Amino acid sequence: MKSVKKKPVPTHKEVFVKRITREILSGKWNPGDKLPSERELAAEMGMGKTVVHNGFEQLAAMGLVYIKPKSGIFVADYMKTGNIETLNAIVNLNGDELGRDVVEAILDLRLAIEGMALRALCLCRSEDDIAHLRSITEDIRDCSDNMGVEELAERFFLWHREICILSGKSVLTLFMNTVHDVSIAFWVKYLRMYGTSFAIERLERFIGFIEARDCEGAYNLLATGIDDYLANLEKQTM
Amino acid sequence: MKSVKKKPVPTHKEVFVKRITREILSGKWNPGDKLPSERELAAEMGMGKTVVHNGFEQLAAMGLVYIKPKSGIFVADYMKTGNIETLNAIVNLNGDELGRDVVEAILDLRLAIEGMALRALCLCRSEDDIAHLRSITEDIRDCSDNMGVEELAERFFLWHREICILSGKSVLTLFMNTVHDVSIAFWVKYLRMYGTSFAIERLERFIGFIEARDCEGAYNLLATGIDDYLANLEKQTM
DNA sequence: TATCAAAACTGGTCGGACCAGATGAAGATT
DNA sequence: AATCTTCATCTGGTCCGACCAGTTTTGATA
């Protein structure tokens, strides 16, 4: 009945990718190390070479591994050469245990992205936009009681993405989507810290600023919200 | 002898992905349309179903397509649900023909990312950092004559990425890498517009500000550089 | 000792076989 | 006639073995 969607049977590829990801992020292998060949790993793990190959392609896309064609596969210096997928891999593996500096950098970026969208939306918003935002805010309020925190986090993510969509700055929407996983991790923490009703009230305050075309007000609400969150995070960990 | 690395023989998968990408971005298919089945497309294009399947997986990662498991594959509303890979796909296909608003949004984001890195580096820079930056700047100057503009663009990208690395804000580096393709397109345009020597001089001015620990000076140099570029872009297109 | 060809690697690509969920039409039940 | 059930036939999902083509090592030969 619950909306859990755990995969009952992980595929060979998933098993392989998870294992290597774990081994690299845990430091078992170091940047520059040459990994065993696809054939070796395939035999060791009892799976076909193609599966291992596809797994390595995914690991390369995540920036954890560097493929030197026809020669070998090496552990990448992922903190230098990685990308957002690398960050997602770290977040998905470590769960809540994100370093404070990482969280801070991510939030600064979100401020940059969404702040720009907010300012733009304040200038161009129509009555329909306001009505639309009110509508989806009500939706969240209505179903907030019988919903898991992760599902709720997704709703909050979508609400803020809507800001980007309505602002007309399509590139910002694309950016917002690329930090989806990281954002969910943030919202889960946020909702646990402040509670749902407080978070929903903030959404309504945003709408108020947008309706009044108050660029700076909207931006400051976002900025102070983030600052406040970081301050509380500080307290919690002390 | 040239450093051209064109693939002599594109693989089936590449052919397939390119074709569908073209068809979607050109508007032959519209968001929500159901595409022909993997088997149909495979037969039509004379390739195996697995190849088509892998191709669709890549297209899904690019945000161009939405896979409804065991049911069908649909064209995604990629401007809403896409990510940076989508943007890369657009850039790689259209080449120089990027809309002004897109360019502006991308540069605003770069300002957010790199601006933060610059401020941080101004505060924490060591003598070694300065020497390192001087060294790689000299490298660029030395080999700038006998180098194609694309290769030079890559060097400029790496220079600015180095700012992120040295700043210690590792997340910024990861972000910088995710906008690699888009950045290269920018630098190619930039170098053509201002010339190499002007661009190198700007690098040295950055180093000066960083050495003086002048946060605002460094930030403003970046900001005014971007503004100036956008203004020139305006003139050019008129 | 230096050279160079062959053997033994490496990753790269592909298509066929098979699996399982989704769908919809045909037939049975009410 | 309306509804439910069943099942053939769609769909994508996964995997493996065969084969291809560079790279690296080996070792015989000059």
Coordinates of C-alpha atoms (C1' of nucleotides) in Angstrom, one line a residue:
Chain A
M1 CA 0.0 0.0 0.0
K2 CA 2.9 2.3 0.8
S3 CA 4.5 4.1 -2.0
V4 CA 7.8 2.4 -1.5
K5 CA 9.4 1.5 -4.8
K6 CA 12.4 -0.4 -3.7
K7 CA 13.8 -2.6 -6.5
P8 CA 13.1 -6.2 -5.3
V9 CA 15.9 -7.6 -7.4
P10 CA 18.9 -5.4 -8.2
T11 CA 20.4 -6.1 -11.6
H12 CA 23.9 -7.3 -12.1
K13 CA 24.9 -3.9 -13.5
E14 CA 23.5 -2.2 -10.4
V15 CA 25.4 -4.5 -8.1
F16 CA 28.6 -3.9 -9.9
V17 CA 28.3 -0.2 -10.1
K18 CA 27.4 0.1 -6.4
R19 CA 30.3 -2.1 -5.4
I20 CA 32.9 -0.1 -7.4
T21 CA 31.4 3.2 -6.3
R22 CA 31.6 2.1 -2.7
E23 CA 35.2 0.9 -3.1
I24 CA 36.3 4.1 -4.7
L25 CA 34.5 6.5 -2.4
S26 CA 35.7 4.6 0.6
G27 CA 39.2 5.0 -0.5
K28 CA 40.0 1.4 -1.1
W29 CA 41.3 2.5 -4.5
N30 CA 43.2 5.8 -5.0
P31 CA 43.1 8.2 -7.9
G32 CA 45.4 6.9 -10.6
D33 CA 45.1 3.2 -9.6
K34 CA 44.5 0.8 -12.4
L35 CA 41.5 -1.4 -11.8
P36 CA 41.4 -5.1 -12.7
S37 CA 40.3 -5.8 -16.3
E38 CA 36.7 -6.1 -17.3
R39 CA 37.1 -9.8 -17.8
E40 CA 38.7 -10.4 -14.4
L41 CA 36.0 -8.5 -12.6
A42 CA 33.3 -10.2 -14.7
A43 CA 34.6 -13.7 -13.8
E44 CA 35.1 -12.8 -10.2
M45 CA 31.6 -11.5 -9.8
G46 CA 30.0 -14.1 -12.0
M47 CA 28.6 -11.9 -14.7
G48 CA 29.2 -11.2 -18.3
K49 CA 31.9 -8.9 -19.6
T50 CA 29.3 -6.7 -21.3
V51 CA 27.6 -6.0 -18.0
V52 CA 30.8 -4.9 -16.5
H53 CA 31.6 -2.8 -19.5
N54 CA 28.3 -1.0 -19.3
G55 CA 28.8 -0.5 -15.6
F56 CA 32.2 1.1 -16.2
E57 CA 30.6 3.4 -18.8
Q58 CA 28.2 4.6 -16.1
L59 CA 31.0 5.0 -13.6
A60 CA 32.9 7.1 -16.2
A61 CA 29.8 9.3 -16.6
M62 CA 29.7 9.7 -12.8
G63 CA 33.3 10.9 -13.0
L64 CA 34.6 8.2 -10.7
V65 CA 36.6 6.3 -13.3
Y66 CA 38.7 7.2 -16.3
I67 CA 38.7 4.8 -19.3
K68 CA 41.9 4.6 -21.4
P69 CA 40.6 2.9 -24.5
K70 CA 41.9 -0.6 -25.2
S71 CA 44.4 -0.2 -22.4
G72 CA 42.8 -0.1 -19.0
I73 CA 40.5 1.6 -16.5
F74 CA 41.8 3.9 -13.9
V75 CA 40.4 5.5 -10.8
A76 CA 39.7 9.2 -11.6
D77 CA 40.8 12.1 -9.4
Y78 CA 37.1 12.7 -9.1
M79 CA 37.2 15.8 -6.9
K80 CA 39.0 17.6 -9.7
T81 CA 37.5 16.0 -12.8
G82 CA 34.1 15.0 -11.5
N83 CA 30.7 16.6 -12.2
I84 CA 27.3 16.9 -10.7
E85 CA 26.8 13.1 -11.2
T86 CA 29.8 12.6 -9.0
L87 CA 28.1 14.7 -6.3
N88 CA 24.9 12.8 -6.8
A89 CA 26.8 9.5 -6.3
I90 CA 28.3 10.8 -3.1
V91 CA 24.9 12.0 -1.8
N92 CA 23.1 8.8 -2.7
L93 CA 25.8 6.7 -1.0
N94 CA 26.4 8.7 2.1
G95 CA 22.8 9.8 2.6
D96 CA 22.6 12.4 5.3
E97 CA 26.3 12.6 6.2
L98 CA 27.2 15.5 4.0
G99 CA 30.0 17.8 5.1
R100 CA 28.9 21.2 6.2
D101 CA 31.1 22.9 3.6
V102 CA 29.5 20.8 0.8
V103 CA 26.0 21.7 2.0
E104 CA 27.0 25.4 2.1
A105 CA 28.4 25.4 -1.4
I106 CA 25.4 23.7 -2.8
L107 CA 23.0 26.1 -1.1
D108 CA 25.1 29.1 -2.3
L109 CA 24.6 27.8 -5.8
R110 CA 20.9 27.3 -5.2
L111 CA 20.7 30.8 -4.1
A112 CA 22.4 31.9 -7.2
I113 CA 20.1 29.9 -9.5
E114 CA 16.8 30.5 -7.7
G115 CA 17.6 34.0 -6.7
M116 CA 17.9 35.0 -10.3
A117 CA 14.7 33.2 -11.2
L118 CA 12.9 35.0 -8.3
R119 CA 14.0 38.4 -9.4
A120 CA 13.0 37.7 -13.0
L121 CA 9.6 36.3 -12.0
C122 CA 8.9 39.4 -9.8
L123 CA 9.2 41.5 -12.9
C124 CA 7.3 39.4 -15.4
R125 CA 4.7 37.6 -13.3
S126 CA 1.1 37.5 -14.5
E127 CA -2.1 37.0 -12.5
D128 CA -2.3 33.5 -13.8
D129 CA 1.2 32.8 -12.4
I130 CA 0.1 33.8 -8.9
A131 CA -3.1 31.7 -9.1
H132 CA -1.0 28.8 -10.3
L133 CA 1.4 29.1 -7.4
R134 CA -1.4 29.4 -4.9
S135 CA -3.0 26.3 -6.4
I136 CA 0.0 24.0 -6.1
T137 CA 0.7 25.4 -2.6
E138 CA -2.8 24.3 -1.5
D139 CA -2.2 20.9 -3.0
I140 CA 0.9 20.5 -0.9
R141 CA -1.0 21.6 2.2
D142 CA -3.9 19.2 1.5
C143 CA -1.8 16.1 1.1
S144 CA 1.0 17.0 3.5
D145 CA -0.4 14.8 6.4
N146 CA -0.5 11.5 4.6
M147 CA 2.8 11.7 2.8
G148 CA 6.3 10.5 3.6
V149 CA 8.9 13.1 4.1
E150 CA 10.7 12.1 0.9
E151 CA 7.6 12.5 -1.2
L152 CA 7.0 15.9 0.5
A153 CA 10.6 16.9 -0.3
E154 CA 9.9 16.1 -3.9
R155 CA 6.8 18.4 -3.8
F156 CA 8.9 21.3 -2.4
F157 CA 11.5 20.7 -5.1
L158 CA 8.8 20.9 -7.8
W159 CA 7.4 24.1 -6.2
H160 CA 10.7 25.8 -6.4
R161 CA 11.4 24.5 -9.9
E162 CA 8.1 26.1 -10.9
I163 CA 9.6 29.4 -10.0
C164 CA 12.3 28.8 -12.6
I165 CA 9.8 27.6 -15.2
L166 CA 7.5 30.6 -14.7
S167 CA 10.4 33.1 -14.8
G168 CA 11.0 32.2 -18.4
K169 CA 14.7 31.6 -17.9
S170 CA 14.7 28.0 -19.2
V171 CA 18.3 27.4 -18.5
L172 CA 17.7 27.9 -14.9
T173 CA 15.1 25.1 -15.0
L174 CA 17.6 22.8 -16.6
F175 CA 20.1 23.6 -13.9
M176 CA 17.6 23.1 -11.1
N177 CA 16.9 19.6 -12.5
T178 CA 20.5 18.7 -12.5
V179 CA 20.7 19.3 -8.7
H180 CA 17.5 17.4 -8.1
D181 CA 19.0 14.6 -6.0
V182 CA 21.1 17.0 -3.9
S183 CA 18.0 19.2 -3.4
I184 CA 15.9 16.3 -2.2
A185 CA 18.5 15.5 0.4
F186 CA 18.4 19.2 1.5
W187 CA 14.6 19.3 1.7
V188 CA 14.4 16.2 3.8
K189 CA 16.7 17.7 6.3
Y190 CA 14.9 21.0 6.1
L191 CA 11.5 19.6 6.7
R192 CA 12.7 17.6 9.6
M193 CA 14.3 20.6 11.1
Y194 CA 11.5 23.2 10.7
G195 CA 8.4 21.1 10.3
T196 CA 6.0 21.1 7.3
S197 CA 3.6 23.9 8.3
F198 CA 6.5 26.4 8.8
A199 CA 7.8 25.4 5.3
I200 CA 4.4 25.9 3.7
E201 CA 4.0 29.3 5.3
R202 CA 7.3 30.3 3.7
L203 CA 6.0 29.3 0.3
E204 CA 3.0 31.7 0.8
R205 CA 5.3 34.5 1.9
F206 CA 7.2 34.0 -1.4
I207 CA 4.0 34.3 -3.3
G208 CA 3.2 37.5 -1.5
F209 CA 6.5 39.1 -2.5
I210 CA 6.2 37.9 -6.1
E211 CA 2.6 39.3 -6.3
A212 CA 3.9 42.6 -5.0
R213 CA 6.7 42.5 -7.5
D214 CA 9.2 43.0 -4.6
C215 CA 12.4 41.5 -6.1
E216 CA 14.6 42.3 -3.1
G217 CA 12.0 41.1 -0.6
A218 CA 11.7 37.7 -2.4
Y219 CA 15.5 37.4 -2.7
N220 CA 16.1 38.2 0.9
L221 CA 13.5 35.8 2.1
L222 CA 15.4 33.1 0.2
A223 CA 18.8 34.3 1.4
T224 CA 17.8 34.6 5.0
G225 CA 16.1 31.2 4.9
I226 CA 19.3 29.6 3.7
D227 CA 21.5 31.5 6.3
D228 CA 19.1 30.5 9.0
Y229 CA 19.2 26.9 8.0
L230 CA 23.0 26.9 8.0
A231 CA 23.1 28.5 11.4
N232 CA 20.8 25.8 12.8
L233 CA 22.9 23.1 11.2
E234 CA 25.8 24.5 13.1
K235 CA 24.0 24.3 16.4
Q236 CA 22.8 20.8 15.7
T237 CA 26.2 19.4 15.1
M238 CA 27.7 21.0 18.1
Chain B
M1 CA 49.5 15.5 -38.1
K2 CA 46.7 17.8 -37.0
S3 CA 45.1 17.0 -33.7
V4 CA 41.7 16.3 -35.3
K5 CA 40.2 13.3 -33.6
K6 CA 37.1 12.7 -35.7
K7 CA 35.7 9.3 -35.4
P8 CA 36.3 7.7 -38.8
V9 CA 33.4 5.2 -38.4
P10 CA 30.5 6.3 -36.2
T11 CA 29.0 3.4 -34.3
H12 CA 25.4 2.3 -34.8
K13 CA 24.5 3.7 -31.4
E14 CA 26.0 7.1 -32.3
V15 CA 24.1 7.2 -35.6
F16 CA 20.9 6.3 -33.8
V17 CA 21.3 8.8 -31.0
K18 CA 22.2 11.6 -33.4
R19 CA 19.3 10.9 -35.6
I20 CA 16.7 10.9 -32.8
T21 CA 18.3 14.0 -31.2
R22 CA 18.1 15.8 -34.5
E23 CA 14.5 14.8 -35.0
I24 CA 13.4 15.9 -31.5
L25 CA 15.3 19.2 -31.4
S26 CA 14.2 20.1 -34.9
G27 CA 10.6 19.7 -33.8
K28 CA 9.7 16.7 -36.0
W29 CA 8.4 15.1 -32.8
N30 CA 6.6 17.0 -30.1
P31 CA 6.7 16.6 -26.3
G32 CA 4.3 13.7 -25.4
D33 CA 4.5 12.0 -28.7
K34 CA 5.0 8.2 -28.6
L35 CA 8.0 7.1 -30.5
P36 CA 8.0 3.8 -32.6
S37 CA 9.0 0.8 -30.6
E38 CA 12.6 -0.2 -30.2
R39 CA 12.1 -3.2 -32.5
E40 CA 10.5 -1.1 -35.3
L41 CA 13.3 1.4 -35.2
A42 CA 16.0 -1.3 -35.0
A43 CA 14.5 -3.1 -38.1
E44 CA 14.1 0.2 -39.9
M45 CA 17.7 1.3 -39.3
G46 CA 19.2 -2.2 -39.8
M47 CA 20.6 -2.6 -36.3
G48 CA 20.0 -4.8 -33.2
K49 CA 17.4 -4.0 -30.7
T50 CA 20.0 -3.8 -27.9
V51 CA 21.8 -1.0 -29.7
V52 CA 18.5 1.0 -30.0
H53 CA 17.8 0.3 -26.3
N54 CA 21.1 1.6 -25.2
G55 CA 20.6 4.6 -27.4
F56 CA 17.3 5.4 -25.8
E57 CA 19.0 5.1 -22.4
Q58 CA 21.4 7.8 -23.4
L59 CA 18.7 9.9 -24.8
A60 CA 16.8 9.6 -21.5
A61 CA 20.0 10.7 -19.7
M62 CA 20.1 13.7 -22.0
G63 CA 16.5 14.5 -20.9
L64 CA 15.2 14.3 -24.5
V65 CA 13.1 11.2 -24.0
Y66 CA 11.0 9.7 -21.3
I67 CA 10.9 5.9 -20.9
K68 CA 7.7 4.4 -19.6
P69 CA 8.9 0.9 -18.6
K70 CA 7.4 -2.0 -20.6
S71 CA 5.0 0.4 -22.3
G72 CA 6.7 2.9 -24.6
I73 CA 9.1 5.7 -25.1
F74 CA 7.8 9.3 -25.3
V75 CA 9.4 12.6 -26.3
A76 CA 10.1 14.6 -23.1
D77 CA 9.1 18.2 -22.4
Y78 CA 12.9 18.7 -22.3
M79 CA 12.8 22.4 -21.6
K80 CA 11.0 21.6 -18.3
T81 CA 12.4 18.3 -17.3
G82 CA 15.8 18.4 -19.0
N83 CA 19.2 18.9 -17.3
I84 CA 22.7 20.1 -18.2
E85 CA 23.1 17.2 -20.6
T86 CA 20.1 18.5 -22.5
L87 CA 21.8 21.9 -22.8
N88 CA 25.0 20.2 -23.9
A89 CA 23.0 18.3 -26.6
I90 CA 21.6 21.6 -27.9
V91 CA 25.0 23.3 -27.8
N92 CA 26.7 20.3 -29.6
L93 CA 24.1 20.2 -32.3
N94 CA 23.5 23.9 -32.9
G95 CA 27.1 24.9 -32.5
D96 CA 27.3 28.7 -32.4
E97 CA 23.7 29.5 -32.8
L98 CA 22.8 29.9 -29.2
G99 CA 20.0 32.3 -28.2
R100 CA 21.1 35.5 -26.4
D101 CA 19.0 34.7 -23.4
V102 CA 20.5 31.3 -23.1
V103 CA 24.0 32.7 -23.3
E104 CA 23.1 35.3 -20.7
A105 CA 21.7 32.8 -18.2
I106 CA 24.7 30.6 -18.6
L107 CA 27.1 33.4 -18.0
D108 CA 25.1 34.6 -14.9
L109 CA 25.5 31.1 -13.5
R110 CA 29.2 31.1 -14.3
L111 CA 29.5 34.4 -12.5
A112 CA 27.8 32.9 -9.5
I113 CA 30.1 29.8 -9.5
E114 CA 33.4 31.5 -10.3
G115 CA 32.6 34.6 -8.4
M116 CA 32.2 32.6 -5.2
A117 CA 35.5 30.8 -5.9
L118 CA 37.3 34.0 -6.6
R119 CA 36.2 35.5 -3.3
A120 CA 37.2 32.4 -1.4
L121 CA 40.6 32.2 -3.1
C122 CA 41.4 35.8 -2.4
L123 CA 41.1 35.0 1.3
C124 CA 43.0 31.8 1.4
R125 CA 45.5 32.1 -1.4
S126 CA 49.1 31.1 -0.7
E127 CA 52.3 32.2 -2.4
D128 CA 52.4 28.8 -4.1
D129 CA 49.0 29.4 -5.5
I130 CA 50.1 32.6 -7.1
A131 CA 53.2 31.0 -8.5
H132 CA 51.1 28.2 -9.9
L133 CA 48.7 30.5 -11.6
R134 CA 51.5 32.5 -13.1
S135 CA 53.1 29.3 -14.4
I136 CA 50.1 28.0 -16.2
T137 CA 49.4 31.5 -17.6
E138 CA 52.8 31.5 -19.1
D139 CA 52.2 28.1 -20.6
I140 CA 49.1 29.4 -22.3
R141 CA 51.0 32.4 -23.7
D142 CA 53.9 30.3 -24.9
C143 CA 51.8 27.9 -27.0
S144 CA 49.0 30.3 -27.9
D145 CA 50.4 30.9 -31.4
N146 CA 50.5 27.3 -32.7
M147 CA 47.2 26.2 -31.3
G148 CA 43.7 26.0 -32.7
V149 CA 41.0 28.2 -31.1
E150 CA 39.2 25.2 -29.6
E151 CA 42.3 23.9 -28.0
L152 CA 43.0 27.4 -26.6
A153 CA 39.4 27.6 -25.3
E154 CA 40.1 24.3 -23.4
R155 CA 43.2 26.0 -21.8
F156 CA 41.2 29.0 -20.7
F157 CA 38.5 26.7 -19.3
L158 CA 41.2 24.8 -17.3
W159 CA 42.7 28.1 -16.0
H160 CA 39.3 29.2 -14.6
R161 CA 38.7 25.7 -13.2
E162 CA 42.0 26.0 -11.4
I163 CA 40.5 29.0 -9.5
C164 CA 37.8 26.6 -8.2
I165 CA 40.3 23.9 -7.3
L166 CA 42.6 26.3 -5.5
S167 CA 39.7 28.0 -3.6
G168 CA 39.2 24.7 -1.8
K169 CA 35.5 24.7 -2.6
S170 CA 35.4 21.3 -4.2
V171 CA 31.7 21.5 -5.2
L172 CA 32.4 24.5 -7.3
T173 CA 34.9 22.5 -9.3
L174 CA 32.4 19.8 -9.9
F175 CA 29.9 22.3 -11.1
M176 CA 32.5 23.9 -13.4
N177 CA 33.1 20.6 -15.0
T178 CA 29.4 20.0 -15.7
V179 CA 29.3 23.2 -17.8
H180 CA 32.4 22.2 -19.6
D181 CA 30.9 21.9 -23.1
V182 CA 28.9 25.1 -22.8
S183 CA 32.0 26.9 -21.5
I184 CA 34.1 25.8 -24.4
A185 CA 31.5 27.2 -26.8
F186 CA 31.7 30.5 -24.8
W187 CA 35.4 30.7 -24.9
V188 CA 35.6 30.1 -28.6
K189 CA 33.3 33.0 -29.2
Y190 CA 35.1 35.1 -26.6
L191 CA 38.6 34.5 -28.1
R192 CA 37.3 35.3 -31.6
M193 CA 35.8 38.5 -30.3
Y194 CA 38.6 39.9 -28.2
G195 CA 41.7 38.1 -29.4
T196 CA 44.1 35.9 -27.5
S197 CA 46.5 38.5 -26.1
F198 CA 43.7 40.6 -24.6
A199 CA 42.3 37.4 -22.9
I200 CA 45.7 36.5 -21.5
E201 CA 46.2 40.0 -20.1
R202 CA 42.9 39.6 -18.3
L203 CA 44.2 36.4 -16.7
E204 CA 47.2 38.3 -15.3
R205 CA 44.9 41.0 -13.9
F206 CA 43.0 38.3 -12.1
I207 CA 46.2 37.1 -10.6
G208 CA 47.0 40.6 -9.5
F209 CA 43.8 41.0 -7.6
I210 CA 44.1 37.5 -6.0
E211 CA 47.7 38.3 -4.9
A212 CA 46.4 41.6 -3.3
R213 CA 43.6 39.6 -1.7
D214 CA 41.2 42.1 -3.3
C215 CA 37.9 40.1 -3.3
E216 CA 35.8 42.8 -4.8
G217 CA 38.3 43.8 -7.4
A218 CA 38.5 40.2 -8.6
Y219 CA 34.8 39.8 -8.6
N220 CA 34.2 43.0 -10.4
L221 CA 36.7 42.1 -13.1
L222 CA 34.8 39.0 -13.8
A223 CA 31.4 40.7 -13.7
T224 CA 32.4 43.6 -15.9
G225 CA 34.1 41.2 -18.3
I226 CA 30.8 39.3 -18.7
D227 CA 28.8 42.4 -19.0
D228 CA 31.1 43.8 -21.7
Y229 CA 30.9 40.5 -23.6
L230 CA 27.1 40.6 -23.6
A231 CA 27.1 44.2 -24.7
N232 CA 29.4 43.4 -27.6
L233 CA 27.3 40.4 -28.5
E234 CA 24.3 42.8 -28.7
K235 CA 26.2 45.0 -31.1
Q236 CA 27.3 42.1 -33.3
T237 CA 23.9 40.7 -33.8
M238 CA 22.4 44.1 -34.7
Chain C
dT1 C1' 71.8 -5.6 -27.0
dA2 C1' 68.5 -3.8 -30.2
dT3 C1' 64.8 -4.9 -33.2
dC4 C1' 60.5 -6.3 -34.5
dA5 C1' 56.8 -9.5 -35.2
dA6 C1' 53.7 -12.4 -32.9
dA7 C1' 51.0 -13.6 -28.9
dA8 C1' 48.5 -12.2 -25.2
dC9 C1' 46.4 -8.8 -23.4
dT10 C1' 43.0 -4.5 -23.1
dG11 C1' 38.5 -2.3 -24.0
dG12 C1' 34.5 -1.7 -27.9
dT13 C1' 30.5 -3.2 -30.3
dC14 C1' 26.9 -5.8 -31.6
dG15 C1' 22.8 -9.0 -32.1
dG16 C1' 20.2 -12.9 -30.4
dA17 C1' 18.0 -15.2 -26.7
dC18 C1' 15.2 -14.8 -23.1
dC19 C1' 12.5 -12.3 -19.2
dA20 C1' 8.6 -9.8 -17.3
dG21 C1' 5.4 -6.1 -17.0
dA22 C1' 1.6 -3.6 -19.8
dT23 C1' -2.0 -3.7 -23.0
dG24 C1' -6.0 -4.8 -25.3
dA25 C1' -9.1 -7.9 -27.6
dA26 C1' -11.7 -12.0 -27.4
dG27 C1' -14.5 -14.8 -24.8
dA28 C1' -17.0 -16.1 -20.4
dT29 C1' -20.0 -14.6 -16.8
dT30 C1' -23.4 -11.8 -14.8
Chain D
dA1 C1' -26.1 -5.5 -22.9
dA2 C1' -22.6 -4.6 -19.5
dT3 C1' -18.9 -6.4 -16.9
dC4 C1' -15.2 -9.2 -15.7
dT5 C1' -11.6 -12.6 -16.8
dT6 C1' -8.3 -14.6 -19.6
dC7 C1' -4.6 -14.8 -22.6
dA8 C1' -2.1 -13.7 -26.8
dT9 C1' 0.7 -10.1 -28.1
dC10 C1' 2.5 -6.0 -27.5
dT11 C1' 6.3 -3.2 -24.9
dG12 C1' 10.9 -2.4 -22.8
dG13 C1' 14.8 -4.9 -19.6
dT14 C1' 18.7 -7.8 -19.0
dC15 C1' 22.3 -10.6 -20.1
dC16 C1' 25.7 -13.3 -22.5
dG17 C1' 28.8 -15.0 -26.0
dA18 C1' 31.0 -13.9 -30.3
dC19 C1' 33.7 -11.0 -32.6
dC20 C1' 36.5 -6.6 -33.6
dA21 C1' 40.5 -3.6 -33.1
dG22 C1' 43.9 -1.2 -30.6
dT23 C1' 47.8 -1.7 -26.9
dT24 C1' 51.2 -4.0 -24.4
dT25 C1' 54.2 -7.6 -23.4
dT26 C1' 56.9 -11.4 -24.8
dG27 C1' 60.5 -13.6 -26.9
dA28 C1' 62.8 -15.1 -31.0
dT29 C1' 66.1 -13.3 -34.2
dA30 C1' 69.6 -10.5 -36.1

